[in-house]
mmCIF file of C-alpha atoms in Angstrom:
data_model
loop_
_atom_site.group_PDB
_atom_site.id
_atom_site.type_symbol
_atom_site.label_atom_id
_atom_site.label_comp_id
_atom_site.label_asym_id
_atom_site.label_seq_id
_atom_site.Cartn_x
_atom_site.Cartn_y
_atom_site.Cartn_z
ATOM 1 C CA UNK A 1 -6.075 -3.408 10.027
ATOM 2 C CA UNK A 2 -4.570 -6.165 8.280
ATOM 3 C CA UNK A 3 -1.036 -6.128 7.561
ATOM 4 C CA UNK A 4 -1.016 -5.618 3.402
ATOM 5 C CA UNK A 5 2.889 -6.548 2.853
ATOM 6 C CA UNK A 6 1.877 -9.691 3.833
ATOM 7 C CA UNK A 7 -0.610 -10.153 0.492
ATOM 8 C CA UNK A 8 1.140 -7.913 -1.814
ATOM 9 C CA UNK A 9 4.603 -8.818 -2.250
ATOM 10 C CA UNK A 10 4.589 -6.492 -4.985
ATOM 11 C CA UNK A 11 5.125 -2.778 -2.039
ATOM 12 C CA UNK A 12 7.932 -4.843 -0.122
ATOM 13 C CA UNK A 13 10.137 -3.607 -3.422
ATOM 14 C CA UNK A 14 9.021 0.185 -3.381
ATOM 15 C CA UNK A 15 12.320 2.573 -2.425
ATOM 16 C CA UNK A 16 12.589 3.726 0.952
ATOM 17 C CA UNK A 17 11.811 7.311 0.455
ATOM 18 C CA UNK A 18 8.627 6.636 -1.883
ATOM 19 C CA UNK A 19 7.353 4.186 1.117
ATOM 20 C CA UNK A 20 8.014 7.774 3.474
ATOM 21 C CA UNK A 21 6.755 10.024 1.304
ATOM 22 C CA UNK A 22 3.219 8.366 0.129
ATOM 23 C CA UNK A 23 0.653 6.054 0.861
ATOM 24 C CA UNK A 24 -1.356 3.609 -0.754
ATOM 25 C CA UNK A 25 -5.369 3.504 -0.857
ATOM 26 C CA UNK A 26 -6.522 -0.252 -1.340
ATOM 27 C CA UNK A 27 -10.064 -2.157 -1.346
ATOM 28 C CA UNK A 28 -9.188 -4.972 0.502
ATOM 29 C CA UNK A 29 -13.180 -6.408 0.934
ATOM 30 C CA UNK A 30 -12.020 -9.452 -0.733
ATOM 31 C CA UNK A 31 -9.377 -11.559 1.424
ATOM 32 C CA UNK A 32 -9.335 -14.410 -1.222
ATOM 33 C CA UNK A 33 -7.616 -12.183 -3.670
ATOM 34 C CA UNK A 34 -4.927 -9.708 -3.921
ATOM 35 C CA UNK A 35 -5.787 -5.612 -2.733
ATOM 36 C CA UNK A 36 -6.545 -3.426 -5.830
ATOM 37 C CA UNK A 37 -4.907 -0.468 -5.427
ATOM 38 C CA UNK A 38 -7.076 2.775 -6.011
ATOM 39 C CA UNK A 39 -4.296 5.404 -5.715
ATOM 40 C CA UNK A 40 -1.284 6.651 -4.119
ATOM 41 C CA UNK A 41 -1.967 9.983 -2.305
ATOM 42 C CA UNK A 42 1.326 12.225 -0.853
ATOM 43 C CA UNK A 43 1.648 12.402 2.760
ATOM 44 C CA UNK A 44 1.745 15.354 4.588
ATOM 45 C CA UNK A 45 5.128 17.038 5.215
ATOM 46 C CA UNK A 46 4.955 16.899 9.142
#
């Protein structure tokens, strides 16, 4: 899986505990331009 900080400067600025606490769904099927993000879905209290 490709590494999406690298493209989307945009997450390196989300807070700490959102980054822990949730996770992003992208289409990524086009490398020449930025991921769209689809949603952010919670992760699951482990």
């Amino acid at each position: 899986m490709v590494d999406m900080l690298d493209t989307a400067p945009s997450m390196r600025r989300l807070p700490f505990s959102f980054a822990n606490r949730f996770k992003l769904v992208l289409e990524t099927e086009h490398p020449e331009r930025p991921p769209i993000l689809y949603y952010v879905e919670p992760l699951n209290p482990a």
